[in-house]
């Protein structure tokens, strides 16, 4: 019998979390919450049906937003990561990892691999955002030994060319203002992705631009699709979309020169 150590294959990862992940866009959440209260007051004062219908409408948006940020995005990303059938030895990068919602679930699929998060820890984009909060979550989820955190801008990633097997990004690239900045982030992702590596971007805005830029710089299998209702931002008219692509293997493909 061989003495070689057998590394167990990672199990299916549950979307249930032990860490604390805050809420995305906390000022938007506060604004919509305040709107619900204000509309309710108006409806009570006016005493007509129409203002109450408006209250129901805004409450539905508020509920959808809160559900997505607290639970839905974890459920959807758990499925997406499960579907990748990772071996466990990959190097994974999460661009704009925040408090680690996706990064730490990805790390749970790893054995000898590494999950690397890069972020500017902006609190307007996620409540309580900080490198320390993410580090505490990595400990809470039992993956601190597989996680690396970097403070950096995704438009100028502090990593070598071709150094990741998989790059993910969730609700982050749209936060970069201006199309040129977002294109830079996409180019950077492709630069640090290894040939044959995969890219998955879930975002609420500018996904058509992400898709067009990936196609323009020569990525393979570029696709864009709606994610399930569990990832809606305020109802069916505000879905999150997933953009996926693969870096070509051939050295003379344009994606190598970004
Ligand atoms: C809405 S949060 C999402 C965080 C995490 N991906 C998630 O799904 O929970 C967006 C994140 O993008 C980060 N971010 C925004 N602009 C960035 C930039 N230029 N470089 C790196 N991170 C950035 C913010 O600090 C924030 O953590």
Coordinates of C-alpha atoms and ligand atoms in Angstrom, one line a residue:
X1 CA 0.0 0.0 0.0
X2 CA 1.3 3.5 -0.8
X3 CA 2.2 5.9 2.0
X4 CA 1.0 8.9 -0.1
X5 CA -1.3 11.2 1.9
X6 CA -4.8 11.3 0.5
X7 CA -6.3 14.8 0.5
X8 CA -10.1 14.5 0.9
X9 CA -12.1 16.0 -2.0
X10 CA -13.9 19.1 -0.7
X11 CA -17.6 18.4 0.2
X12 CA -20.6 20.4 -1.1
X13 CA -20.4 23.8 0.5
X14 CA -23.5 25.0 2.4
X15 CA -24.6 28.6 1.9
X16 CA -25.2 28.8 5.6
X17 CA -22.5 31.1 7.1
X18 CA -20.9 31.4 10.5
X19 CA -19.3 34.8 9.8
X20 CA -20.9 38.2 9.7
X21 CA -21.2 39.8 6.3
X22 CA -23.1 43.1 6.7
X23 CA -25.3 44.5 3.9
X24 CA -24.4 45.7 0.5
X25 CA -24.9 49.4 -0.4
X26 CA -26.0 50.3 3.2
X27 CA -27.1 53.8 2.2
X28 CA -29.4 52.5 -0.5
X29 CA -30.9 50.1 2.0
X30 CA -31.4 52.9 4.5
X31 CA -33.0 55.1 1.8
X32 CA -35.5 52.5 0.7
X33 CA -36.3 51.7 4.3
X34 CA -37.0 55.3 5.0
X35 CA -39.1 55.5 1.8
X36 CA -41.3 52.6 3.0
X37 CA -41.9 54.4 6.3
X38 CA -42.6 57.8 4.6
X39 CA -45.1 56.2 2.1
X40 CA -46.8 54.4 4.9
X41 CA -47.3 57.6 6.9
X42 CA -48.7 59.3 3.7
X43 CA -51.0 56.3 3.0
X44 CA -52.4 56.4 6.5
X45 CA -53.0 60.2 6.4
X46 CA -54.6 60.1 2.9
X47 CA -56.5 56.9 3.6
X48 CA -56.9 55.8 -0.1
X49 CA -56.0 52.5 -1.8
X50 CA -53.4 53.9 -4.2
X51 CA -50.9 55.1 -1.6
X52 CA -51.2 51.7 0.1
X53 CA -50.4 49.9 -3.2
X54 CA -47.3 52.1 -3.4
X55 CA -46.3 51.0 0.1
X56 CA -46.6 47.3 -0.9
X57 CA -44.5 48.0 -4.1
X58 CA -41.7 49.7 -2.2
X59 CA -41.8 47.1 0.6
X60 CA -41.4 44.4 -2.0
X61 CA -38.3 46.1 -3.4
X62 CA -36.9 46.5 0.1
X63 CA -37.6 42.9 0.9
X64 CA -36.0 41.7 -2.3
X65 CA -32.9 43.8 -1.7
X66 CA -32.5 42.6 1.9
X67 CA -33.1 39.0 1.0
X68 CA -30.4 39.1 -1.8
X69 CA -27.8 40.7 0.4
X70 CA -28.4 38.6 3.5
X71 CA -29.1 35.2 2.0
X72 CA -29.9 35.0 -1.8
X73 CA -26.4 35.8 -3.1
X74 CA -24.9 33.1 -0.8
X75 CA -27.4 30.5 -2.1
X76 CA -26.6 31.4 -5.8
X77 CA -22.9 31.5 -5.4
X78 CA -22.8 28.2 -3.4
X79 CA -24.5 26.6 -6.5
X80 CA -22.2 28.4 -9.0
X81 CA -19.1 27.3 -7.1
X82 CA -20.4 23.7 -6.7
X83 CA -21.0 23.5 -10.4
X84 CA -17.3 24.2 -11.1
X85 CA -16.2 20.8 -9.6
X86 CA -12.9 22.3 -8.3
X87 CA -10.1 19.9 -7.6
X88 CA -9.0 21.7 -4.4
X89 CA -5.5 22.8 -5.5
X90 CA -6.6 25.9 -7.5
X91 CA -5.5 29.5 -6.9
X92 CA -8.7 31.6 -6.8
X93 CA -8.9 35.4 -6.9
X94 CA -12.0 37.3 -5.7
X95 CA -11.9 40.9 -7.1
X96 CA -13.7 43.2 -4.6
X97 CA -14.2 40.4 -2.0
X98 CA -15.6 42.7 0.7
X99 CA -16.2 40.8 3.9
X100 CA -15.7 37.5 2.1
X101 CA -19.2 36.3 1.0
X102 CA -17.9 34.5 -2.1
X103 CA -14.2 34.3 -1.3
X104 CA -14.7 32.2 1.8
X105 CA -17.2 29.8 0.2
X106 CA -14.6 29.4 -2.6
X107 CA -11.9 28.7 0.0
X108 CA -14.1 25.9 1.4
X109 CA -13.7 24.0 -1.9
X110 CA -9.9 24.1 -1.5
X111 CA -7.5 21.7 0.1
X112 CA -4.0 22.7 -1.0
X113 CA -5.1 25.7 -3.0
X114 CA -5.4 29.4 -2.1
X115 CA -8.3 31.8 -2.1
X116 CA -7.0 35.4 -2.5
X117 CA -9.2 38.4 -1.9
X118 CA -8.4 42.0 -3.1
X119 CA -10.4 45.0 -2.0
X120 CA -10.3 48.7 -1.1
X121 CA -12.7 47.9 1.8
X122 CA -15.1 50.8 1.0
X123 CA -17.9 51.1 3.5
X124 CA -20.3 52.8 1.1
X125 CA -20.3 49.6 -0.8
X126 CA -20.7 47.2 2.1
X127 CA -21.4 47.9 5.8
X128 CA -18.6 47.3 8.2
X129 CA -16.2 46.6 5.4
X130 CA -12.6 46.1 6.5
X131 CA -9.7 43.7 6.1
X132 CA -10.1 42.8 9.8
X133 CA -13.8 41.9 9.4
X134 CA -12.9 39.6 6.5
X135 CA -10.0 38.0 8.4
X136 CA -12.4 37.3 11.3
X137 CA -14.9 35.8 8.9
X138 CA -12.2 33.5 7.5
X139 CA -11.5 32.2 11.0
X140 CA -15.2 31.8 11.7
X141 CA -15.6 29.8 8.5
X142 CA -12.6 27.6 9.3
X143 CA -10.6 28.6 6.2
X144 CA -8.1 31.1 7.5
X145 CA -5.2 28.8 6.5
X146 CA -6.2 29.0 2.8
X147 CA -7.0 32.7 2.5
X148 CA -4.9 35.6 1.6
X149 CA -6.2 39.2 1.8
X150 CA -4.7 42.2 -0.1
X151 CA -5.6 45.8 0.0
X152 CA -5.6 47.0 -3.6
X153 CA -7.5 48.4 -6.5
X154 CA -8.9 45.9 -9.1
X155 CA -7.9 48.3 -11.9
X156 CA -4.2 47.7 -11.0
X157 CA -4.0 44.2 -9.5
X158 CA -0.9 43.5 -7.4
X159 CA -0.4 40.1 -8.9
X160 CA 1.8 38.5 -11.6
X161 CA 0.5 37.6 -15.1
X162 CA -1.1 34.2 -15.4
X163 CA -1.2 33.5 -11.7
X164 CA -4.8 32.3 -11.0
X165 CA -6.9 29.3 -12.1
X166 CA -10.2 31.0 -11.4
X167 CA -11.3 34.6 -10.9
X168 CA -14.6 35.5 -9.4
X169 CA -16.2 38.9 -8.7
X170 CA -19.5 39.6 -7.1
X171 CA -21.4 42.9 -7.2
X172 CA -18.1 44.8 -7.3
X173 CA -17.0 46.0 -10.8
X174 CA -20.0 48.2 -11.2
X175 CA -18.7 50.3 -8.3
X176 CA -15.9 51.6 -10.4
X177 CA -17.1 54.8 -11.9
X178 CA -16.6 55.2 -15.6
X179 CA -16.5 52.6 -18.4
X180 CA -12.8 53.1 -18.9
X181 CA -12.1 52.1 -15.3
X182 CA -14.3 49.0 -15.5
X183 CA -12.6 47.9 -18.7
X184 CA -9.3 48.3 -16.9
X185 CA -10.5 45.9 -14.2
X186 CA -11.6 43.4 -16.8
X187 CA -8.2 43.6 -18.6
X188 CA -6.5 43.2 -15.2
X189 CA -8.5 40.1 -14.5
X190 CA -7.6 38.6 -17.8
X191 CA -3.9 39.5 -17.3
X192 CA -3.6 37.6 -14.0
X193 CA -5.8 34.6 -15.2
X194 CA -3.8 31.6 -16.4
X195 CA -4.3 30.3 -20.0
X196 CA -7.3 27.9 -19.7
X197 CA -8.5 29.6 -16.5
X198 CA -12.1 30.7 -15.9
X199 CA -13.6 34.0 -15.1
X200 CA -17.1 34.6 -13.4
X201 CA -18.5 38.0 -12.8
X202 CA -21.9 38.6 -11.1
X203 CA -23.0 42.2 -11.4
X204 CA -26.0 44.4 -11.4
X205 CA -24.9 47.0 -13.9
X206 CA -22.7 47.3 -17.0
X207 CA -22.7 43.5 -17.6
X208 CA -23.1 44.1 -21.4
X209 CA -19.9 46.2 -21.3
X210 CA -18.1 43.5 -19.3
X211 CA -19.2 40.9 -21.9
X212 CA -18.2 43.2 -24.8
X213 CA -14.7 43.9 -23.3
X214 CA -14.0 40.2 -22.7
X215 CA -14.9 39.4 -26.3
X216 CA -12.8 42.3 -27.6
X217 CA -9.7 41.2 -25.9
X218 CA -10.0 37.7 -27.2
X219 CA -11.5 35.6 -24.4
X220 CA -13.2 32.4 -25.3
X221 CA -16.7 31.2 -24.5
X222 CA -17.9 34.6 -23.4
X223 CA -21.5 34.4 -22.1
X224 CA -24.0 36.5 -20.1
X225 CA -27.1 35.3 -18.4
X226 CA -29.6 36.3 -15.7
X227 CA -29.2 34.7 -12.3
X228 CA -32.2 33.4 -10.3
X229 CA -34.7 35.5 -8.4
X230 CA -32.6 34.9 -5.3
X231 CA -30.1 37.4 -6.7
X232 CA -32.6 40.2 -7.6
X233 CA -31.9 43.7 -6.6
X234 CA -35.4 45.0 -5.9
X235 CA -37.6 42.8 -8.0
X236 CA -37.6 41.1 -11.5
X237 CA -36.6 44.4 -13.3
X238 CA -33.3 44.5 -11.3
X239 CA -31.7 41.1 -11.8
X240 CA -28.0 40.3 -11.2
X241 CA -26.4 38.9 -14.3
X242 CA -23.5 36.5 -14.6
X243 CA -20.8 37.0 -17.2
X244 CA -18.4 34.0 -17.8
X245 CA -15.4 33.5 -20.0
X246 CA -12.3 31.3 -20.4
X247 CA -8.8 32.5 -21.2
X248 CA -7.5 30.9 -24.4
X249 CA -4.6 28.4 -24.2
X250 CA -2.8 29.6 -27.3
X251 CA 0.0 32.2 -26.7
X252 CA -0.8 34.2 -29.8
X253 CA -4.4 35.0 -28.7
X254 CA -5.0 38.7 -28.0
X255 CA -6.0 38.0 -24.3
X256 CA -2.3 37.3 -23.6
X257 CA -1.2 40.8 -24.5
X258 CA -3.5 42.7 -22.1
Ligands
LIG1 C1 -21.2 45.5 -2.8 S1 -19.6 45.0 -2.2 C2 -19.6 43.3 -2.6 C3 -18.5 42.5 -1.8 C4 -18.5 41.0 -2.0 N1 -18.0 40.7 -3.4 C5 -19.8 40.4 -1.8 O1 -20.5 39.9 -2.8 O2 -20.3 40.4 -0.7 C6 -18.5 45.7 -3.4 C7 -17.0 45.6 -3.0 O3 -16.2 46.1 -4.1 C8 -15.1 46.8 -3.5 N2 -14.5 47.8 -4.4 C9 -15.1 48.8 -5.1 N3 -14.3 49.4 -5.9 C10 -13.1 48.7 -5.9 C11 -11.8 48.8 -6.5 N4 -11.6 49.7 -7.5 N5 -10.9 47.9 -6.2 C12 -11.1 46.9 -5.3 N6 -12.3 46.8 -4.6 C13 -13.3 47.6 -4.9 C14 -15.8 47.5 -2.3 O4 -14.8 47.9 -1.3 C15 -16.7 46.4 -1.8 O5 -16.0 45.6 -0.9

